Coordinates of C-alpha atoms in Angstrom, one line a residue:
Chain O
X1 CA 15.8 22.2 34.2
X2 CA 13.8 24.9 32.5
X3 CA 13.1 22.7 29.5
X4 CA 11.7 19.9 31.6
X5 CA 9.5 22.3 33.5
X6 CA 8.2 23.6 30.2
X7 CA 7.3 20.1 29.2
X8 CA 5.5 19.4 32.5
X9 CA 3.6 22.7 32.0
X10 CA 2.6 21.6 28.5
X11 CA 1.3 18.3 29.8
X12 CA -0.6 20.0 32.6
X13 CA -2.1 22.4 30.2
X14 CA -3.1 19.5 27.9
X15 CA -4.8 17.8 30.8
X16 CA -6.9 20.8 31.6
X17 CA -8.0 21.4 28.0
X18 CA -11.0 20.1 26.1
X19 CA -10.3 17.8 23.2
X20 CA -12.2 15.9 20.5
X21 CA -11.5 13.4 17.8
X22 CA -11.0 15.3 14.6
X23 CA -14.2 15.1 12.5
X24 CA -12.3 13.6 9.5
X25 CA -10.9 10.8 11.6
X26 CA -12.4 7.3 11.9
X27 CA -11.4 4.7 14.5
X28 CA -11.4 0.9 13.8
X29 CA -10.9 -1.4 16.8
X30 CA -8.3 -4.1 16.6
X31 CA -6.9 -6.5 19.2
X32 CA -4.0 -4.2 19.9
X33 CA -6.0 -1.1 20.2
X34 CA -7.3 0.7 17.0
X35 CA -6.4 2.1 13.7
X36 CA -7.1 5.8 13.3
X37 CA -7.5 7.0 9.8
X38 CA -7.6 10.6 8.7
X39 CA -9.6 10.9 5.5
X40 CA -8.1 14.2 4.5
X41 CA -4.4 13.8 5.2
X42 CA -4.8 10.0 4.5
X43 CA -2.6 9.3 7.5
X44 CA -3.0 6.1 9.3
X45 CA -2.0 6.0 13.0
X46 CA -2.0 3.0 15.3
X47 CA -3.3 3.5 18.8
X48 CA -1.4 0.8 20.6
X49 CA -3.5 0.3 23.7
X50 CA -7.2 -0.3 24.4
X51 CA -7.1 2.2 27.2
X52 CA -5.9 4.9 24.9
X53 CA -8.7 4.1 22.5
X54 CA -11.2 4.4 25.3
X55 CA -9.7 7.8 26.3
X56 CA -9.8 9.1 22.7
X57 CA -13.4 8.0 22.3
X58 CA -14.3 9.8 25.6
X59 CA -12.6 13.1 24.7
X60 CA -15.6 14.7 22.9
X61 CA -17.9 14.1 25.8
X62 CA -15.5 15.3 28.5
X63 CA -14.8 18.9 29.6
X64 CA -11.1 18.1 30.0
X65 CA -8.6 15.4 29.2
X66 CA -8.4 14.8 33.0
X67 CA -12.1 14.0 33.0
X68 CA -11.8 11.6 30.1
X69 CA -8.9 9.8 31.8
X70 CA -10.8 9.5 35.0
X71 CA -13.9 8.2 33.1
X72 CA -11.8 5.6 31.4
X73 CA -10.4 4.5 34.7
X74 CA -6.8 5.3 33.9
X75 CA -4.5 5.3 36.9
X76 CA -3.5 8.9 37.7
X77 CA 0.2 7.9 37.7
X78 CA 0.1 7.5 34.0
X79 CA -1.9 10.6 33.0
X80 CA 1.3 12.4 31.8
X81 CA 2.0 9.6 29.4
X82 CA -1.5 9.9 28.0
X83 CA -1.2 13.6 27.8
X84 CA 1.9 13.1 25.7
X85 CA 0.1 10.7 23.5
X86 CA -2.8 13.1 23.0
X87 CA -0.4 15.9 22.0
X88 CA 1.3 13.5 19.6
X89 CA -2.1 12.7 18.1
X90 CA -2.8 16.5 17.9
X91 CA 0.4 17.0 15.9
X92 CA -1.2 14.8 13.2
X93 CA -4.6 16.4 13.5
X94 CA -6.0 13.2 14.7
X95 CA -7.4 15.0 17.8
X96 CA -7.9 18.7 18.2
X97 CA -8.6 21.2 20.9
X98 CA -12.3 22.0 21.4
X99 CA -13.8 25.3 22.3
X100 CA -15.9 24.9 25.4
X101 CA -18.9 27.3 25.6
X102 CA -18.7 29.3 28.8
Chain P
X1 CA -8.6 -13.0 33.4
X2 CA -5.2 -13.2 35.0
X3 CA -3.7 -10.2 36.6
X4 CA -0.1 -11.0 35.7
X5 CA 0.5 -9.3 32.4
X6 CA 2.2 -11.3 29.7
X7 CA 4.7 -9.6 27.5
X8 CA 2.6 -7.4 25.2
X9 CA 2.8 -8.3 21.5
X10 CA 4.7 -5.8 19.3
X11 CA 2.6 -4.2 16.6
X12 CA 4.4 -6.1 13.9
X13 CA 3.5 -9.4 15.6
X14 CA -0.2 -8.3 15.6
X15 CA 0.2 -7.7 11.9
X16 CA 1.7 -11.1 11.3
X17 CA -1.3 -12.7 13.0
X18 CA -3.6 -10.8 10.7
X19 CA -6.1 -8.0 11.5
X20 CA -9.9 -8.2 11.6
X21 CA -10.0 -6.4 8.2
X22 CA -7.3 -5.4 5.8
X23 CA -5.6 -2.1 6.4
X24 CA -6.3 -1.4 2.8
X25 CA -6.5 -3.6 -0.3
X26 CA -6.0 -3.7 -4.0
X27 CA -8.9 -4.1 -6.3
X28 CA -8.3 -4.8 -10.0
X29 CA -11.6 -3.7 -11.5
X30 CA -11.0 -5.1 -15.0
X31 CA -8.4 -7.1 -16.9
X32 CA -9.2 -5.0 -20.0
X33 CA -6.4 -2.6 -21.0
X34 CA -5.5 -0.5 -23.9
X35 CA -1.8 -1.2 -23.3
X36 CA 0.1 -4.4 -23.0
X37 CA 3.0 -3.6 -20.8
X38 CA 5.6 -6.4 -20.8
X39 CA 5.7 -6.6 -17.0
X40 CA 2.0 -6.4 -16.2
X41 CA 1.4 -8.1 -12.9
X42 CA -2.1 -9.2 -13.9
X43 CA -1.3 -10.2 -17.5
X44 CA -4.0 -7.8 -18.5
X45 CA -5.4 -7.1 -22.0
X46 CA -8.8 -8.7 -22.6
X47 CA -11.8 -8.1 -20.4
X48 CA -13.0 -11.2 -18.5
X49 CA -16.7 -11.7 -19.3
X50 CA -17.4 -12.8 -15.7
X51 CA -16.3 -9.3 -14.5
X52 CA -18.3 -8.2 -11.4
X53 CA -21.4 -6.2 -12.4
X54 CA -22.0 -2.7 -11.1
X55 CA -24.3 -4.0 -8.4
X56 CA -21.9 -6.7 -7.3
X57 CA -19.1 -4.1 -7.1
X58 CA -21.3 -1.9 -5.0
X59 CA -21.9 -4.7 -2.6
X60 CA -18.2 -5.2 -2.2
X61 CA -17.9 -1.5 -1.4
X62 CA -20.7 -1.8 1.2
X63 CA -18.7 -4.6 2.8
X64 CA -15.5 -2.6 2.8
X65 CA -17.4 0.2 4.5
X66 CA -18.9 -2.1 7.1
X67 CA -15.4 -3.6 7.8
X68 CA -14.0 0.0 8.0
X69 CA -11.5 -0.6 5.2
X70 CA -10.6 3.1 4.9
X71 CA -8.8 2.9 1.6
X72 CA -8.8 0.9 -1.6
X73 CA -6.2 0.9 -4.4
X74 CA -8.0 0.5 -7.6
X75 CA -6.2 -0.8 -10.7
X76 CA -6.5 -3.3 -13.5
X77 CA -6.1 -3.5 -16.4
X78 CA -6.9 0.1 -17.0
X79 CA -9.7 0.7 -14.5
X80 CA -11.1 3.7 -16.3
X81 CA -12.1 1.4 -19.2
X82 CA -15.0 0.2 -17.2
X83 CA -18.1 2.3 -18.2
X84 CA -19.1 2.4 -14.5
X85 CA -15.7 3.4 -13.2
X86 CA -16.6 7.0 -12.4
X87 CA -19.8 5.8 -10.7
X88 CA -18.0 3.3 -8.6
X89 CA -15.4 5.9 -7.6
X90 CA -18.1 8.2 -6.4
X91 CA -20.0 5.3 -4.7
X92 CA -16.9 4.3 -2.8
X93 CA -16.1 7.8 -1.6
X94 CA -19.7 8.4 -0.6
X95 CA -19.4 5.2 1.5
X96 CA -16.2 6.3 3.4
X97 CA -13.9 4.1 1.3
X98 CA -11.2 6.4 -0.1
X99 CA -9.9 5.6 -3.5
X100 CA -6.5 5.7 -5.1
X101 CA -6.5 4.5 -8.6
X102 CA -3.8 3.7 -11.0
X103 CA -4.1 4.6 -14.6
X104 CA -2.0 4.9 -17.8
X105 CA -3.6 8.3 -18.2
X106 CA -5.4 7.7 -21.5
X107 CA -8.7 8.8 -20.1
X108 CA -7.5 11.6 -17.9
X109 CA -8.9 14.4 -20.1
X110 CA -8.9 18.0 -19.0
X111 CA -12.6 17.6 -18.0
X112 CA -12.0 14.5 -15.9
X113 CA -9.0 16.1 -14.3
X114 CA -11.2 19.0 -13.2
X115 CA -13.8 16.6 -11.9
X116 CA -11.1 14.7 -9.9
X117 CA -9.7 18.0 -8.5
X118 CA -13.0 18.7 -6.7
X119 CA -13.5 15.1 -5.4
X120 CA -12.3 14.5 -1.9
X121 CA -10.6 11.3 -0.9
X122 CA -9.4 10.4 -4.4
X123 CA -5.8 10.0 -5.3
X124 CA -4.5 9.4 -8.8
X125 CA -1.5 7.5 -9.8
X126 CA -0.1 7.7 -13.3
X127 CA 2.1 4.9 -14.4
X128 CA 5.4 5.7 -16.1
X129 CA 8.4 3.4 -16.5
X130 CA 10.9 5.7 -18.1
X131 CA 11.9 9.3 -17.6
X132 CA 12.3 9.4 -21.4
X133 CA 9.9 8.2 -24.0
X134 CA 12.6 5.8 -25.3
X135 CA 12.9 3.9 -22.1
X136 CA 9.3 4.1 -21.1
X137 CA 7.8 3.1 -24.4
X138 CA 10.0 0.0 -24.7
X139 CA 8.1 -1.4 -21.7
X140 CA 4.7 0.2 -21.9
X141 CA 4.2 0.7 -25.6
X142 CA 4.5 3.3 -28.3
X143 CA 3.0 6.6 -27.3
X144 CA 2.4 5.7 -23.7
X145 CA 5.0 8.2 -22.4
X146 CA 3.2 11.1 -24.2
X147 CA -0.1 9.8 -22.8
X148 CA 1.1 9.7 -19.2
X149 CA 2.6 13.2 -19.4
X150 CA -0.5 14.6 -20.9
X151 CA -2.5 13.2 -18.1
X152 CA -0.1 14.6 -15.5
X153 CA -0.3 18.0 -17.2
X154 CA -4.1 17.9 -17.3
X155 CA -4.2 17.1 -13.6
X156 CA -1.7 19.9 -12.8
X157 CA -3.7 22.4 -14.9
X158 CA -6.9 21.4 -13.2
X159 CA -5.4 22.1 -9.8
X160 CA -5.4 18.4 -8.7
X161 CA -2.9 18.4 -5.9
X162 CA -0.2 15.8 -5.3
X163 CA -0.9 13.2 -8.0
X164 CA 1.6 10.3 -8.0
X165 CA 4.0 9.4 -10.7
X166 CA 4.2 5.6 -10.3
X167 CA 7.4 4.0 -11.5
X168 CA 8.4 0.4 -11.5
X169 CA 12.1 0.2 -11.1
X170 CA 13.9 -1.7 -13.8
X171 CA 17.5 -2.2 -15.0
X172 CA 16.8 0.3 -17.8
X173 CA 15.4 3.2 -15.7
X174 CA 17.4 2.7 -12.5
X175 CA 19.8 5.5 -13.5
X176 CA 16.9 8.0 -14.1
X177 CA 15.8 8.4 -10.5
X178 CA 16.6 12.1 -10.2
X179 CA 15.0 12.7 -13.6
X180 CA 11.8 10.9 -12.4
X181 CA 11.7 13.0 -9.3
X182 CA 12.2 16.3 -11.2
X183 CA 9.5 15.2 -13.7
X184 CA 7.0 14.6 -10.9
X185 CA 7.8 17.7 -9.0
X186 CA 7.6 19.9 -12.0
X187 CA 3.9 18.9 -12.1
X188 CA 3.2 19.2 -8.4
X189 CA 3.3 15.4 -8.2
X190 CA 5.1 13.0 -5.9
X191 CA 7.3 10.2 -7.2
X192 CA 6.4 6.7 -6.2
X193 CA 8.9 4.0 -6.9
X194 CA 8.1 0.3 -6.6
X195 CA 9.8 -3.0 -7.2
X196 CA 9.5 -5.0 -10.4
X197 CA 7.8 -8.3 -9.5
X198 CA 8.2 -11.5 -11.5
X199 CA 4.4 -11.8 -11.5
X200 CA 2.0 -12.1 -14.5
X201 CA 3.8 -11.2 -17.7
X202 CA 6.6 -9.9 -15.4
X203 CA 7.8 -13.5 -15.2
X204 CA 8.7 -13.3 -18.8
X205 CA 10.9 -10.3 -18.6
X206 CA 12.2 -10.4 -15.0
X207 CA 15.6 -11.9 -15.8
X208 CA 16.3 -9.1 -18.2
X209 CA 14.6 -6.2 -16.4
X210 CA 15.2 -6.6 -12.7
X211 CA 17.9 -4.3 -11.4
X212 CA 21.4 -5.5 -11.1
X213 CA 23.0 -5.9 -7.6
X214 CA 25.0 -2.7 -8.2
X215 CA 21.8 -0.8 -9.1
X216 CA 20.1 -2.2 -6.0
X217 CA 22.8 -0.7 -3.9
X218 CA 22.5 2.7 -5.7
X219 CA 18.7 2.7 -5.3
X220 CA 19.1 1.8 -1.6
X221 CA 21.4 4.8 -1.0
X222 CA 19.1 7.0 -3.1
X223 CA 16.0 6.0 -1.1
X224 CA 17.8 6.5 2.2
X225 CA 18.9 10.0 1.1
X226 CA 15.3 11.0 0.0
X227 CA 13.4 9.5 2.9
X228 CA 9.7 10.0 2.9
X229 CA 9.7 12.5 0.0
X230 CA 9.6 9.5 -2.3
X231 CA 6.8 6.9 -1.8
X232 CA 7.7 3.2 -2.2
X233 CA 4.7 1.3 -0.9
X234 CA 7.1 -0.5 1.4
X235 CA 8.2 -2.2 -1.8
X236 CA 11.9 -2.4 -1.1
X237 CA 12.1 -4.0 2.3
X238 CA 14.4 -6.7 0.9
X239 CA 17.0 -3.8 0.6
X240 CA 17.2 -3.7 4.4
X241 CA 19.8 -6.4 4.0
X242 CA 22.3 -3.6 3.0
X243 CA 22.1 -2.3 6.6
X244 CA 19.4 0.2 7.5
X245 CA 15.7 -0.4 7.2
X246 CA 13.8 2.0 4.8
X247 CA 10.8 3.8 6.1
X248 CA 7.6 1.8 6.3
X249 CA 6.3 -1.6 7.4
X250 CA 9.1 -4.0 6.9
X251 CA 7.1 -7.2 6.6
X252 CA 5.1 -9.3 4.1
X253 CA 1.5 -8.3 4.6
X254 CA 0.0 -10.9 2.3
X255 CA -3.3 -12.2 3.8
X256 CA -2.4 -10.5 7.0
X257 CA -3.0 -6.8 6.5
X258 CA -3.4 -6.7 2.7
X259 CA -5.0 -8.7 -0.1
X260 CA -6.3 -8.3 -3.7
X261 CA -9.7 -8.6 -5.2
X262 CA -9.6 -9.4 -8.9
X263 CA -12.2 -8.4 -11.6
X264 CA -14.2 -11.5 -11.1
X265 CA -14.3 -11.3 -7.3
X266 CA -11.5 -13.8 -6.6
X267 CA -9.5 -12.8 -3.5
X268 CA -5.8 -13.4 -3.5
X269 CA -3.3 -13.0 -0.7
X270 CA -1.5 -10.0 -2.3
X271 CA -1.4 -7.8 -5.4
X272 CA 1.6 -9.7 -6.7
X273 CA 0.2 -13.1 -6.3
X274 CA -2.6 -13.7 -8.8
X275 CA -2.1 -17.4 -8.9
X276 CA -4.2 -20.4 -7.8
X277 CA -1.7 -21.1 -5.1
X278 CA -2.6 -17.8 -3.4
X279 CA -6.4 -17.9 -4.1
X280 CA -8.4 -17.5 -0.9
X281 CA -11.9 -17.5 -2.2
X282 CA -14.5 -15.5 -4.2
X283 CA -16.7 -12.7 -2.9
X284 CA -19.7 -14.1 -4.9
X285 CA -19.5 -17.8 -4.2
X286 CA -17.9 -17.9 -0.7
X287 CA -20.2 -15.7 1.2
X288 CA -18.8 -12.2 0.7
X289 CA -15.4 -10.6 1.1
X290 CA -15.5 -10.4 5.0
X291 CA -16.0 -14.1 5.2
X292 CA -13.2 -14.9 2.8
X293 CA -10.9 -12.5 4.8
X294 CA -11.8 -14.0 8.1
X295 CA -12.3 -17.7 7.3
X296 CA -10.2 -18.6 4.4
X297 CA -7.8 -21.5 5.2
X298 CA -5.1 -20.0 3.0
X299 CA -5.2 -16.8 5.0
X300 CA -5.2 -18.8 8.3
X301 CA -2.0 -20.5 7.1
X302 CA -0.4 -17.2 6.2
X303 CA -1.2 -15.8 9.6
X304 CA 0.4 -18.8 11.3
X305 CA 4.1 -18.7 12.2
X306 CA 6.1 -19.0 9.1
X307 CA 9.3 -21.0 8.6
X308 CA 12.0 -18.9 7.1
X309 CA 14.6 -21.6 6.8
X310 CA 18.2 -20.6 6.4
X311 CA 17.3 -16.9 6.4
X312 CA 16.8 -17.0 10.2
X313 CA 20.5 -17.6 10.5
X314 CA 21.3 -14.4 8.7
X315 CA 22.3 -11.3 10.5
X316 CA 19.9 -9.2 8.4
X317 CA 16.9 -11.4 8.9
X318 CA 15.1 -8.9 11.2
X319 CA 15.4 -6.2 8.5
X320 CA 14.2 -8.1 5.4
X321 CA 12.4 -11.1 7.0
X322 CA 13.2 -13.3 4.0
X323 CA 11.8 -10.8 1.5
X324 CA 8.8 -11.1 -0.9
X325 CA 6.8 -14.3 -1.0
X326 CA 5.5 -13.6 -4.5
X327 CA 9.0 -12.9 -5.8
X328 CA 10.2 -16.2 -4.6
X329 CA 7.2 -18.1 -5.8
X330 CA 7.3 -16.8 -9.4
X331 CA 11.0 -17.3 -9.8
X332 CA 10.7 -20.9 -8.7
X333 CA 12.5 -20.4 -5.4
X334 CA 11.4 -22.0 -2.1
X335 CA 9.2 -19.8 0.0
X336 CA 11.3 -20.5 3.1
X337 CA 14.5 -19.3 1.6
X338 CA 16.0 -16.0 0.5
X339 CA 14.4 -13.5 -1.9
X340 CA 15.6 -13.8 -5.5
X341 CA 17.1 -10.3 -5.1
X342 CA 18.6 -11.0 -1.7
X343 CA 21.2 -8.3 -1.4
X344 CA 23.6 -10.6 0.5
X345 CA 23.7 -12.8 -2.6
X346 CA 22.2 -15.8 -0.9
X347 CA 19.9 -16.7 -3.7
X348 CA 22.4 -16.5 -6.5
X349 CA 23.3 -20.1 -6.5
X350 CA 19.7 -21.2 -6.6
X351 CA 18.8 -18.8 -9.4
X352 CA 21.7 -20.1 -11.4
X353 CA 20.7 -23.7 -10.8
X354 CA 17.8 -25.5 -12.5
X355 CA 14.5 -24.2 -11.2
X356 CA 10.9 -24.6 -12.3
X357 CA 9.0 -21.4 -12.9
X358 CA 5.3 -22.1 -11.9
X359 CA 2.9 -22.1 -14.8
X360 CA 0.6 -19.1 -14.9
X361 CA -2.9 -19.8 -13.7
X362 CA -4.4 -17.2 -16.1
X363 CA -3.5 -14.9 -18.9
X364 CA -5.6 -12.1 -20.3
X365 CA -3.1 -10.9 -22.8
X366 CA -4.4 -10.0 -26.2
X367 CA -2.7 -12.8 -28.1
X368 CA -1.6 -12.0 -31.6
X369 CA -2.2 -8.3 -31.1
X370 CA 0.1 -6.4 -33.4
X371 CA 0.2 -3.7 -30.8
X372 CA 1.6 -5.8 -28.0
X373 CA 5.1 -4.9 -27.0
X374 CA 7.8 -7.6 -27.4
X375 CA 10.6 -6.8 -25.0
X376 CA 14.1 -7.0 -26.3
X377 CA 16.8 -6.0 -23.8
X378 CA 18.8 -2.8 -24.7
X379 CA 21.9 -3.4 -26.7
X380 CA 20.5 -6.7 -28.1
X381 CA 18.1 -5.5 -30.7
X382 CA 16.1 -2.5 -31.9
X383 CA 14.1 -0.6 -29.4
X384 CA 11.0 -2.7 -28.6
X385 CA 7.6 -1.7 -27.4
X386 CA 5.3 -1.3 -24.3
X387 CA 3.9 -2.5 -21.0
X388 CA 1.5 -1.3 -18.3
X389 CA 2.3 -1.3 -14.6
X390 CA -0.6 -2.8 -12.8
X391 CA 1.5 -2.6 -9.7
X392 CA -0.1 -1.3 -6.6
X393 CA 1.0 -1.9 -3.1
X394 CA -2.0 -1.7 -0.8
X395 CA -0.1 0.0 2.0
X396 CA 0.9 2.8 -0.3
X397 CA 0.1 6.3 1.0
X398 CA -0.1 5.3 4.6
X399 CA 2.4 6.8 7.0
X400 CA 2.2 4.4 9.9
X401 CA 3.5 6.0 13.0
X402 CA 4.2 2.7 14.6
X403 CA 6.3 3.9 17.5
X404 CA 4.8 7.2 18.4
X405 CA 1.5 6.5 20.2
X406 CA 2.3 3.5 22.2
X407 CA 1.3 4.4 25.7
X408 CA 2.6 2.1 28.3
X409 CA -0.2 0.7 30.4
X410 CA -0.2 2.3 33.8

């Protein structure tokens, strides 16, 4: 279906993009993962897995989301799920796309 | 480490076991208050001479920063009465501890409003308990309605965005919900509605002021209809017994994800539980706030599995989880039974029977003050005077997206 294909494209695109934690966001580790707090919007989000926290922390130093996932040791079979999570975090401005110097 | 994964804990279970630091907390900076609201949670009025010094308060903020407590709800008393209030506010913000403070508005002058409008990470909450002066001033005191509206006008004129109008729901204002919302929105503010607790002086007026069952139903429908455009600080999770859960964290966070620091540095399990029974320790004498949070035996008990007695047999238990611990305690009901405002009516028999209201551990009321309001229920006597809402739920302002970012482990 066209809609599903569009979703897959969006995930692929997200995997190939460069991301970073938004500068106004702080992470606090907890047993379940982490709290992410955005000081400007005052939104609190719960990152519900340690692996996701690792990936988010690695975003800024990676050229793509794929690279961050690989560095975090995330199994390639679940990369789409992580791409969805990163897009959801981007909706709340918790993470943002990063311009990469050519 | 074993490879076989156990069933992962749900987030709510993590919360019930307590976090490494509170998500946010309430800090009553002073018991001093220019008002004497009849339902004040902290029985405020007179300043406690043992109040934390500026330096001691700064050390608490340092600890909150180190623990990554991102947000603190400051109240009182009237916190702006402290001469160092504006300094502490700047100090907190400079140390990555955002501030929301509650005020009756008396000191929100045009100049202060302009200052607040250019300060990041500060949120202002003006207390108002009636959409008309008549209803408000009976609880909060003569002139307090005009004071609150002047503060909101000053904030709006200064360009302060999205102040909060903080209303404690009572029997007398429960039919003013639309008026409150319009009043807030006309000033670019957001309505915040919280539950009347029988704590502090609230114990004296709760029987007369808590909403009727019929009003609870109306408020429930109204909150469902307005969703997240009205803030509630997760105050009304006991209403989940009507059917649907309201937005927010539907659990008691006392000592698990929230707590309260009082003006002398005592740490209590929640903002509605200033009583020796819920005293966990003191930031000065027990080795600092972090140590109290992590090592207090009271908090350890609250983080252990709780017995909810007969409530666990109820079809609505997953929604309300037995309701509010403080509300039960201060109405003399057992903590392992239903909330005094159980919408299924399971507490009615107990409320009607003999019960012992716990004696207050402390009272900062200005005794004998001619200005103090004496509450007389409507229709029984002449319009009576004032009160101040010191209410502040620590989770207010957060919009937890509990179910969105859970990535299944691959």
